[in-house]
């Protein structure tokens, strides 16, 4: 059996100049991985890097499948959660790798959500100055967002993702079958990003979300596959044209500058998906106030967000001034300028660094809970 | 005045496909840097990264020159020495950078020897996923070796440089005028690498060392400029053809696998230059035993090493078996194979992964002090 010619799985070719790779999407892909590794790469040694929770849920099973197929694989893990996303974790993992005699021909398999992808990808990019890695995102958020784009990184006390690299995987395997293990809040985190893709690039995707919200939360494989695939295609298309965060890639930050500020000011009590939803709603309002879009569109966006069980309202304990100060110190602000992605139509956005502060404040006040 | 068209300085164009840059070589170049920065880059913000000793010797002066020219520059440092070359230092520096409001348009100036270059280059490659950096190597070793090639990195307890990146500077400034502050042992560390360049690529360079050893240690500007320039040209030529350590680049490891083993087994009591000299002498012997070169050549190499005040002899407290075990665990050994660079003639080497262990042992025993 040749994995690459197998028709059961969707695939996307991410045609980056120096590092082209495929994203495979489907239900049950995890069990087919040994065949793929043998057919396509045949690295002499694999190290599955995961967290303690995913190790228990999926990691040990994956290692067993690899063992049984005669693929030489080890598994290492760190503690689940954003607090592990630091250089100490990376150093501990690197030391584990040396003890497992991982060398430049070893390949890392990043198995987990966004934190695992960021940490394991960063580790791959700096271990012996870079070794190959394969990504298996296991949350909807990681599947539609962090598995495409090559961003890796860890946090420092001064801020999130302030240390990292751009580093592309050799392949990404998206098994939508694993989403069944996730709580609804995790599905919502991913769906908020899918809304974003709809707004920035695809009226069809936006409509799909409007029409199939029930099927989405029932994890209907057909609908989930369609939205994951479309999301990855949109992101891949943008990343191919702009691998290292130039202007084009900025549109992926739709709703994120304000969303991240709110997420951070809540001390991460507010989930990523909720924070991004609020951020997008704010941008809808701001776009309206700047005359870039009409009120129906902003309302259409808010309606979809609410229909998907997400929120558009800012909690009262988050201060308006704090939000303003936080966006001014965002790492993407270059030499003082803050770039906002404004909405023109569903599927159409524009970049502006000329949003008046008073309009942001007005929008925040209008979206108080 | 246009720095680039100024004729007082030698320059080498390192024509890397994605990141071409110039190396400028000359005496007194340091004071011309503000002119260059304004003419060629004009980044809005510079951060000089150095160690405490170099900060005192050169760093504060450089910052003053930049300040007086209206170039916006900060300076940060860490403690001198290999023990600082770790992820904790990198994190501390990254946090300093955030506090100085360094963003993606800021440019790091790495001012110092090999450790500073490795740490500051690594920091540049991972701070906010990569910002530009300029290198000002201040030791002869860093000038002829670590300032070309794009290798950055830090150590972990399991080994040196096991964490790092390939990351190219925007420019390298080699001011040979700063070498006067160095002890002779530091000059020797650099000269050992120059011997290497002669052996692997240039009979002319080898001869220059044979004929001008006295002028070298008197730091004759003309001779030093010639050997630094020739060394950088040879390394640049190799790195251009092989940016990321494929086969070609292996020849830069001439004498280094055995040299590193001896350096490490001495707990770094033996200086890098001495260790590499011993390593090169061992390879001379091994090449002879394998019939790759004739005995006169191996002797010619040993004679030059001795003439330059370096050694060819292994201290008695370093055990033969330990050397053998150490080279087997070298990070460049891929899936068990050890590659040696053997000598054929002055200026000509070959790569072999078929060196019999007993010949290595014989060579070690013959070079006992």
XYZ file of C-alpha atoms in Angstrom:
738
model
C 0.000 0.000 0.000
C 1.282 3.412 -0.900
C 0.099 6.011 1.576
C 0.584 8.938 -0.767
C -1.682 7.517 -3.447
C -4.311 6.422 -0.971
C -7.584 8.144 -1.659
C -9.159 7.988 1.768
C -7.479 11.167 2.921
C -7.634 14.754 1.789
C -4.341 16.471 1.295
C -3.028 19.986 0.809
C 0.317 20.723 -0.787
C 1.968 23.607 1.065
C 4.251 24.791 -1.720
C 6.889 26.701 0.207
C 9.956 27.421 -1.920
C 12.550 25.698 0.247
C 10.372 23.428 2.353
C 7.308 22.147 0.503
C 5.232 19.656 2.469
C 1.828 17.973 2.603
C -0.972 18.292 5.127
C -3.031 15.092 5.294
C -6.563 15.352 6.668
C -8.977 12.586 7.528
C -10.469 10.360 10.158
C -8.233 7.537 11.393
C -5.031 8.812 9.811
C -3.071 8.139 13.007
C -3.030 4.392 12.453
C -1.689 4.826 8.920
C 1.346 6.846 9.992
C 3.854 3.959 10.102
C 3.107 3.174 6.445
C 3.646 6.800 5.526
C 6.907 7.079 7.459
C 8.287 3.959 5.821
C 7.134 4.943 2.334
C 8.152 8.556 2.386
C 10.940 9.224 4.853
C 12.469 6.269 6.565
C 14.388 8.300 9.147
C 16.378 5.860 11.308
C 14.969 7.240 14.571
C 11.830 9.082 15.708
C 11.147 10.859 18.994
C 7.494 11.531 19.838
C 7.359 14.782 21.844
C 4.070 15.283 23.676
C 2.574 16.370 27.007
C 1.608 14.097 29.905
C -2.121 14.158 29.092
C -1.794 13.477 25.355
C 0.841 10.842 26.062
C -1.742 8.956 28.063
C -4.610 9.524 25.560
C -2.750 8.958 22.272
C 1.030 8.929 22.655
C 1.554 5.460 24.039
C -0.800 4.048 21.400
C 1.127 5.792 18.621
C 4.414 4.471 19.968
C 2.928 0.968 20.070
C 1.756 1.239 16.452
C 5.230 2.386 15.417
C 6.932 -0.367 17.437
C 4.727 -3.026 15.877
C 5.587 -1.759 12.401
C 9.298 -1.896 13.155
C 9.691 1.889 13.219
C 12.365 2.907 15.771
C 10.600 5.393 18.056
C 11.012 6.855 21.532
C 8.541 9.033 23.446
C 9.191 11.949 25.816
C 6.806 14.419 27.423
C 6.430 17.525 29.538
C 3.571 18.774 31.747
C 0.419 19.875 29.954
C -0.333 23.571 29.723
C 0.923 27.030 28.794
C 3.044 27.272 31.969
C 5.337 24.584 30.503
C 5.964 26.664 27.396
C 9.386 27.971 28.384
C 13.112 27.504 27.770
C 13.501 25.254 30.822
C 11.136 22.729 29.223
C 13.047 22.963 25.942
C 16.356 22.335 27.709
C 14.960 19.340 29.602
C 13.619 17.853 26.363
C 16.948 18.477 24.572
C 18.759 16.661 27.358
C 16.281 13.767 27.088
C 17.007 13.680 23.349
C 20.772 13.408 23.901
C 20.212 10.562 26.342
C 18.092 8.813 23.702
C 21.047 9.292 21.320
C 18.974 11.442 18.970
C 21.249 12.860 16.259
C 20.805 14.970 13.132
C 19.014 12.171 11.318
C 16.446 11.737 14.078
C 12.974 13.128 13.430
C 10.685 14.673 16.049
C 6.962 13.862 15.979
C 5.068 16.698 17.690
C 1.891 15.101 19.069
C -0.542 17.435 20.821
C -2.199 20.825 20.859
C -0.754 24.259 20.200
C 1.648 24.276 23.141
C 3.139 20.924 22.134
C 3.451 22.068 18.518
C 5.157 25.306 19.521
C 7.558 23.670 21.984
C 8.384 20.559 19.934
C 8.735 22.599 16.735
C 11.075 25.013 18.494
C 13.058 22.108 19.912
C 13.378 20.589 16.410
C 14.577 23.921 15.023
C 17.402 24.324 17.555
C 18.393 20.759 18.495
C 21.834 20.282 16.894
C 20.977 23.383 14.829
C 17.852 21.849 13.361
C 16.456 18.372 12.793
C 13.329 17.319 10.852
C 9.911 17.242 12.477
C 6.418 16.016 11.724
C 3.340 17.547 13.262
C 0.243 15.727 14.537
C -2.069 18.411 15.958
C -4.681 16.946 18.280
C -6.915 19.945 19.056
C -9.164 21.710 16.563
C -7.340 24.993 17.245
C -3.958 23.444 16.432
C -5.407 21.684 13.392
C -6.810 24.835 11.783
C -4.179 27.270 12.980
C -0.834 26.375 14.500
C -0.121 23.385 12.252
C 0.312 25.693 9.252
C 2.698 28.617 9.167
C 5.934 27.350 10.638
C 5.762 29.447 13.788
C 7.379 27.863 16.837
C 8.132 29.390 20.191
C 8.104 29.670 23.938
C 7.154 32.352 26.436
C 9.302 34.480 28.728
C 7.919 36.309 31.771
C 7.700 39.516 29.702
C 5.355 37.986 27.140
C 4.123 35.055 25.073
C 6.035 33.676 22.093
C 8.806 36.253 22.462
C 11.352 33.503 21.748
C 10.953 31.247 18.733
C 11.723 30.455 15.105
C 10.102 30.055 11.724
C 10.560 26.361 11.011
C 8.536 24.174 8.687
C 7.486 20.577 9.354
C 8.156 17.753 6.886
C 4.467 16.802 7.003
C 1.318 17.456 9.034
C -1.205 14.742 9.866
C -4.635 15.925 10.932
C -6.718 13.112 12.340
C -10.148 14.587 13.014
C -11.060 11.346 14.775
C -9.102 12.456 17.848
C -11.322 15.499 18.445
C -13.892 13.327 20.233
C -11.699 13.344 23.333
C -11.902 17.156 23.645
C -14.287 19.236 25.820
C -16.663 21.592 23.960
C -14.666 24.630 25.086
C -11.692 23.303 23.128
C -13.797 22.885 19.991
C -14.932 26.495 20.419
C -11.306 27.653 20.568
C -10.763 26.189 17.141
C -14.068 27.376 15.697
C -13.257 31.003 16.563
C -10.238 30.754 14.257
C -12.394 29.222 11.538
C -14.706 32.255 11.780
C -11.597 34.381 11.242
C -10.672 32.499 8.053
C -14.195 33.030 6.781
C -14.061 36.769 7.410
C -10.617 37.334 5.907
C -10.917 35.121 2.843
C -13.987 32.964 2.330
C -17.704 33.791 2.240
C -18.310 30.053 1.564
C -16.614 29.021 4.802
C -18.522 31.702 6.703
C -21.776 30.363 5.293
C -20.816 26.786 6.134
C -20.450 27.854 9.775
C -23.796 29.657 9.677
C -25.588 26.617 8.267
C -23.944 23.731 10.110
C -23.267 24.899 13.672
C -25.086 21.886 15.096
C -23.162 19.374 12.978
C -19.925 21.034 13.991
C -20.497 20.511 17.696
C -21.646 16.958 16.987
C -18.257 16.534 15.284
C -19.821 15.409 12.015
C -16.740 14.049 10.189
C -17.741 15.413 6.790
C -18.384 18.961 8.022
C -15.332 19.011 10.298
C -13.103 17.761 7.485
C -14.460 20.470 5.182
C -13.878 23.316 7.613
C -10.441 22.062 8.660
C -9.390 21.621 5.058
C -10.677 25.010 3.960
C -9.024 26.726 6.952
C -5.672 25.059 6.246
C -5.930 25.943 2.562
C -6.517 29.603 3.353
C -3.676 29.768 5.834
C -1.321 27.787 3.592
C -2.100 30.092 0.689
C -1.183 33.150 2.762
C 1.935 31.565 4.270
C 3.221 30.451 0.861
C 3.118 34.047 -0.317
C 4.606 35.417 2.901
C 6.620 32.916 4.903
C 8.075 35.334 7.440
C 5.417 37.785 8.544
C 5.502 40.539 6.024
C 2.422 42.599 5.275
C 0.256 39.939 3.676
C 0.486 37.593 6.627
C -0.773 40.323 8.915
C -4.373 39.566 7.926
C -4.107 36.335 9.922
C -4.111 38.610 12.973
C -7.715 39.668 12.333
C -9.195 40.168 15.816
C -6.004 38.953 17.463
C -4.301 42.124 18.692
C -7.348 43.072 20.758
C -8.153 39.432 21.495
C -4.682 38.727 22.868
C -4.837 41.859 25.026
C -8.120 40.715 26.574
C -6.903 37.115 26.971
C -3.754 38.320 28.709
C -5.541 40.880 30.932
C -7.899 38.138 32.143
C -4.785 36.160 33.185
C -5.975 33.577 30.659
C -9.253 32.991 32.514
C -10.902 33.818 29.200
C -10.273 31.034 26.682
C -8.443 31.853 23.455
C -11.537 31.301 21.314
C -13.670 33.616 23.443
C -10.982 36.299 23.473
C -10.552 36.152 19.700
C -14.340 36.298 19.276
C -14.467 39.479 21.349
C -11.515 40.846 19.373
C -13.263 40.152 16.065
C -16.490 41.741 17.305
C -14.532 44.838 18.354
C -12.918 45.047 14.938
C -16.371 44.731 13.355
C -17.513 47.739 15.393
C -14.341 49.705 14.633
C -14.594 48.955 10.896
C -18.184 50.215 11.044
C -17.174 53.421 12.858
C -14.437 54.061 10.301
C -16.941 53.630 7.480
C -15.087 50.622 6.065
C -18.063 48.303 6.261
C -21.798 48.655 6.818
C -23.602 47.846 10.109
C -25.305 44.747 8.674
C -21.941 43.048 8.182
C -20.718 43.734 11.678
C -24.020 42.360 12.990
C -23.770 39.303 10.728
C -20.388 38.540 12.321
C -21.698 38.995 15.874
C -24.682 36.772 15.098
C -22.472 33.953 13.859
C -20.198 34.236 16.899
C -23.226 33.992 19.203
C -24.733 31.127 17.209
C -21.485 29.180 17.709
C -21.803 29.618 21.485
C -18.984 32.152 21.625
C -19.217 35.624 23.093
C -18.901 39.174 21.814
C -18.909 40.869 25.203
C -15.972 42.157 27.275
C -16.102 41.223 30.981
C -16.574 44.224 33.272
C -13.401 43.494 35.271
C -11.231 44.265 32.257
C -10.385 47.932 32.179
C -10.549 49.912 28.916
C -7.256 51.735 29.540
C -5.496 48.451 30.260
C -6.640 47.117 26.878
C -5.304 50.221 25.128
C -1.940 50.030 26.945
C -1.647 46.335 26.243
C -2.109 46.661 22.461
C 0.523 49.394 22.411
C 3.130 46.980 23.801
C 2.175 44.093 21.454
C 5.270 42.494 19.919
C 3.865 42.972 16.437
C 3.804 46.737 16.913
C 6.822 47.924 14.962
C 8.559 51.010 16.236
C 5.346 52.266 17.800
C 2.873 51.590 14.979
C -0.130 49.359 15.632
C -1.606 47.561 12.644
C -5.293 46.637 12.647
C -6.986 44.342 10.193
C -10.328 45.932 9.358
C -13.357 44.251 7.801
C -14.764 45.396 4.453
C -16.958 42.465 3.530
C -17.162 38.799 4.469
C -14.012 37.475 2.797
C -12.371 40.871 2.448
C -10.181 42.768 4.901
C -7.724 45.655 4.777
C -4.727 46.649 6.874
C -4.587 50.002 8.635
C -2.163 51.599 11.073
C -4.350 54.704 11.324
C -7.146 53.619 13.663
C -7.951 56.510 16.039
C -7.664 55.543 19.700
C -11.016 57.121 20.570
C -12.822 54.781 18.150
C -11.221 51.760 19.811
C -12.353 53.065 23.203
C -15.897 53.678 21.908
C -16.077 50.147 20.494
C -14.863 48.657 23.783
C -17.507 50.594 25.738
C -20.263 49.430 23.370
C -19.317 45.775 23.868
C -19.473 45.749 27.649
C -21.277 42.741 29.165
C 31.837 59.759 3.058
C 30.552 56.478 1.774
C 31.827 53.590 3.844
C 31.248 50.994 1.158
C 33.398 52.738 -1.412
C 36.154 53.539 1.056
C 39.401 51.927 0.029
C 41.092 51.622 3.393
C 39.422 48.326 4.181
C 39.505 44.913 2.590
C 36.199 43.245 2.022
C 34.858 39.814 1.177
C 31.449 39.261 -0.346
C 29.866 36.172 1.202
C 27.469 35.310 -1.591
C 24.921 33.175 0.193
C 21.774 32.692 -1.859
C 19.260 34.136 0.597
C 21.534 36.147 2.872
C 24.512 37.659 1.049
C 26.680 39.907 3.227
C 30.090 41.572 3.423
C 32.994 40.963 5.765
C 35.071 44.129 6.223
C 38.651 43.700 7.412
C 41.130 46.345 8.505
C 42.707 48.245 11.329
C 40.552 50.890 13.003
C 37.287 49.808 11.409
C 35.448 50.060 14.733
C 35.389 53.866 14.667
C 33.883 53.844 11.167
C 30.906 51.703 12.107
C 28.397 54.544 12.685
C 28.991 55.766 9.117
C 28.385 52.286 7.783
C 25.234 51.755 9.814
C 23.771 55.055 8.636
C 24.776 54.517 4.989
C 23.740 50.917 4.657
C 21.067 49.937 7.139
C 19.613 52.638 9.264
C 17.822 50.313 11.659
C 15.936 52.454 14.197
C 17.494 50.694 17.195
C 20.671 48.734 17.957
C 21.506 46.572 20.961
C 25.197 45.808 21.549
C 25.416 42.339 23.134
C 28.779 41.624 24.740
C 30.426 40.157 27.853
C 31.525 42.054 30.947
C 35.218 42.111 29.976
C 34.717 43.239 26.373
C 32.112 45.751 27.510
C 34.803 47.394 29.620
C 37.531 47.150 26.927
C 35.539 48.098 23.832
C 31.787 48.070 24.389
C 31.322 51.351 26.208
C 33.563 53.081 23.676
C 31.511 51.685 20.788
C 28.286 52.806 22.424
C 29.780 56.296 22.896
C 30.793 56.475 19.219
C 27.272 55.444 18.219
C 25.662 57.913 20.633
C 27.802 60.756 19.315
C 26.784 59.913 15.761
C 23.123 59.953 16.682
C 22.711 56.179 16.290
C 20.155 54.853 18.805
C 22.022 52.102 20.682
C 21.766 50.222 23.968
C 24.313 47.842 25.474
C 23.767 44.658 27.495
C 26.223 42.013 28.680
C 26.677 38.678 30.380
C 29.636 37.168 32.280
C 32.695 36.317 30.221
C 33.433 32.663 29.525
C 32.129 29.363 28.214
C 30.159 28.717 31.427
C 27.801 31.550 30.410
C 27.039 29.868 27.105
C 23.663 28.447 28.075
C 19.918 28.956 27.705
C 19.655 30.833 31.017
C 21.961 33.532 29.646
C 19.911 33.697 26.448
C 16.686 34.090 28.429
C 18.172 36.837 30.616
C 19.362 38.719 27.528
C 15.970 38.309 25.831
C 14.278 39.768 28.901
C 16.746 42.679 28.863
C 15.860 43.223 25.197
C 12.132 43.415 25.965
C 12.788 45.931 28.709
C 14.801 48.003 26.197
C 11.736 47.793 23.912
C 13.695 45.960 21.230
C 11.314 44.890 18.462
C 11.599 43.164 15.090
C 13.300 46.168 13.534
C 15.994 46.286 16.224
C 19.438 44.998 15.250
C 21.838 43.153 17.551
C 25.557 43.986 17.409
C 27.521 40.972 18.685
C 30.755 42.381 20.097
C 33.270 39.875 21.450
C 34.915 36.495 20.980
C 33.445 33.164 19.976
C 31.162 32.781 22.986
C 29.637 36.228 22.473
C 29.162 35.538 18.759
C 27.502 32.187 19.441
C 25.208 33.509 22.186
C 24.302 36.840 20.572
C 23.810 35.218 17.158
C 21.536 32.594 18.715
C 19.628 35.303 20.574
C 19.164 37.228 17.305
C 17.900 34.080 15.572
C 15.187 33.369 18.176
C 14.233 36.787 19.582
C 10.731 37.456 18.212
C 11.491 34.628 15.723
C 14.558 36.337 14.344
C 15.911 39.865 14.125
C 18.960 41.161 12.187
C 22.452 41.050 13.660
C 25.911 42.384 12.900
C 29.040 40.686 14.101
C 32.201 42.333 15.449
C 34.565 39.499 16.424
C 37.286 40.685 18.802
C 39.538 37.618 19.091
C 41.670 36.191 16.305
C 39.880 32.845 16.651
C 36.472 34.472 16.203
C 37.783 36.583 13.329
C 39.107 33.662 11.286
C 36.545 31.091 12.291
C 33.283 31.769 14.063
C 32.467 35.018 12.232
C 31.885 33.081 8.997
C 29.493 30.195 8.658
C 26.344 31.255 10.419
C 26.622 28.776 13.279
C 25.153 29.970 16.546
C 24.554 28.033 19.726
C 24.737 27.315 23.397
C 25.787 24.342 25.512
C 23.743 21.939 27.617
C 25.248 19.759 30.359
C 25.370 16.835 27.892
C 27.608 18.665 25.419
C 28.745 21.835 23.691
C 26.711 23.571 20.996
C 23.948 20.952 21.163
C 21.384 23.763 20.913
C 21.656 26.369 18.171
C 20.735 27.593 14.720
C 22.199 28.417 11.330
C 21.712 32.173 11.106
C 23.638 34.636 8.972
C 24.717 38.141 10.037
C 23.945 41.233 7.963
C 27.643 42.193 8.028
C 30.871 41.291 9.827
C 33.448 43.912 10.882
C 36.903 42.598 11.653
C 39.071 45.232 13.303
C 42.504 43.692 13.636
C 43.501 46.702 15.737
C 41.681 45.215 18.727
C 43.924 42.122 18.862
C 46.576 44.066 20.802
C 44.505 43.659 23.955
C 44.733 39.844 23.789
C 47.197 37.525 25.570
C 49.491 35.421 23.332
C 47.555 32.248 24.162
C 44.504 33.802 22.506
C 46.468 34.621 19.362
C 47.615 30.981 19.277
C 43.992 29.797 19.449
C 43.310 31.676 16.243
C 46.541 30.696 14.526
C 45.782 26.982 14.955
C 42.648 27.501 12.844
C 44.689 29.367 10.241
C 47.019 26.337 10.008
C 43.882 24.296 9.345
C 42.816 26.542 6.456
C 46.286 26.195 4.968
C 46.177 22.407 5.146
C 42.682 22.000 3.741
C 42.822 24.588 0.960
C 45.878 26.810 0.577
C 49.595 26.028 0.236
C 50.174 29.825 0.024
C 48.614 30.431 3.419
C 50.596 27.547 4.885
C 53.795 29.080 3.515
C 52.886 32.514 4.849
C 52.668 30.996 8.333
C 56.011 29.225 7.869
C 57.725 32.435 6.772
C 56.173 35.041 9.041
C 55.653 33.440 12.438
C 57.533 36.257 14.163
C 55.518 39.021 12.454
C 52.324 37.224 13.381
C 53.030 37.294 17.094
C 54.174 40.915 16.794
C 50.713 41.530 15.293
C 52.138 43.048 12.137
C 48.986 44.616 10.615
C 49.836 43.683 7.033
C 50.522 40.018 7.792
C 47.573 39.673 10.168
C 45.239 41.257 7.630
C 46.475 38.845 4.953
C 46.000 35.724 7.045
C 42.610 36.818 8.381
C 41.396 37.719 4.915
C 42.640 34.482 3.345
C 41.110 32.402 6.165
C 37.741 34.134 5.820
C 37.831 33.709 2.044
C 38.462 29.987 2.349
C 35.727 29.498 4.925
C 33.275 31.729 3.040
C 33.928 29.808 -0.164
C 33.103 26.512 1.560
C 30.063 27.872 3.394
C 28.622 29.393 0.202
C 28.675 25.972 -1.410
C 27.331 24.200 1.664
C 25.385 26.407 4.051
C 24.077 23.680 6.324
C 26.770 21.132 6.994
C 26.582 18.730 4.136
C 29.634 16.796 3.015
C 31.721 19.657 1.677
C 31.611 21.604 4.902
C 32.970 18.609 6.765
C 36.527 19.506 5.723
C 36.352 22.459 8.119
C 36.483 19.835 10.851
C 40.048 18.876 9.938
C 41.681 17.960 13.256
C 38.569 18.951 15.186
C 36.921 15.632 16.070
C 40.049 14.439 17.886
C 40.898 17.968 19.043
C 37.471 18.485 20.617
C 37.721 15.103 22.364
C 41.068 16.067 23.913
C 39.865 19.581 24.797
C 36.806 18.147 26.502
C 38.684 15.345 28.319
C 41.084 17.938 29.763
C 38.036 19.743 31.165
C 39.088 22.635 28.938
C 42.443 23.014 30.718
C 43.957 22.598 27.247
C 43.224 25.675 25.135
C 41.262 25.259 21.906
C 44.281 26.079 19.714
C 46.491 23.531 21.441
C 43.804 20.854 21.250
C 43.211 21.465 17.532
C 46.976 21.384 16.945
C 47.184 17.988 18.609
C 44.158 16.855 16.596
C 45.762 17.971 13.332
C 49.035 16.239 14.210
C 47.129 13.042 14.965
C 45.369 13.248 11.616
C 48.770 13.759 9.937
C 49.975 10.526 11.521
C 46.764 8.662 10.665
C 46.867 9.894 7.041
C 50.437 8.616 6.878
C 49.524 5.218 8.310
C 46.682 4.883 5.826
C 49.055 5.665 2.974
C 47.143 8.816 2.014
C 50.128 11.114 2.385
C 53.887 10.709 2.734
C 55.835 11.111 6.011
C 57.469 14.393 4.934
C 54.084 16.124 4.808
C 53.018 14.991 8.231
C 56.374 16.213 9.566
C 56.026 19.534 7.717
C 52.724 20.079 9.530
C 54.190 19.178 12.938
C 57.136 21.501 12.326
C 54.863 24.440 11.539
C 52.727 23.771 14.609
C 55.848 23.736 16.793
C 57.257 26.845 15.131
C 54.044 28.693 15.994
C 54.516 27.790 19.649
C 51.696 25.256 19.599
C 51.991 21.626 20.622
C 51.630 18.252 18.911
C 51.777 16.155 22.067
C 48.951 14.593 24.080
C 49.245 15.065 27.871
C 49.814 11.803 29.738
C 46.736 12.265 31.948
C 44.421 11.859 28.966
C 43.586 8.216 28.453
C 43.600 6.660 24.968
C 40.344 4.755 25.505
C 38.620 7.908 26.704
C 39.604 9.669 23.470
C 38.197 6.797 21.404
C 34.932 6.746 23.370
C 34.606 10.501 23.141
C 34.894 10.646 19.329
C 32.277 7.923 19.068
C 29.735 10.133 20.858
C 30.568 13.303 18.856
C 27.401 15.049 17.670
C 28.653 15.008 14.091
C 28.741 11.220 14.090
C 25.645 10.288 12.133
C 23.947 7.084 13.077
C 27.204 5.647 14.322
C 29.592 6.671 11.523
C 32.629 8.816 12.318
C 33.977 10.966 9.512
C 37.647 11.911 9.470
C 39.239 14.516 7.251
C 42.546 13.037 6.080
C 45.501 14.922 4.617
C 46.753 14.205 1.118
C 48.918 17.254 0.456
C 49.158 20.777 1.840
C 45.940 22.288 0.480
C 44.282 18.950 -0.204
C 42.211 16.751 2.076
C 39.766 13.884 1.713
C 36.847 12.617 3.772
C 36.775 9.061 5.101
C 34.466 7.168 7.418
C 36.667 4.080 7.182
C 39.545 4.866 9.520
C 40.449 1.703 11.483
C 40.312 2.211 15.247
C 43.704 0.564 15.767
C 45.408 3.199 13.581
C 43.877 5.988 15.679
C 45.148 4.260 18.826
C 48.633 3.846 17.306
C 48.765 7.530 16.354
C 47.693 8.574 19.850
C 50.404 6.428 21.429
C 53.061 7.896 19.126
C 52.143 11.450 20.118
C 52.455 10.978 23.871
C 54.342 13.794 25.697
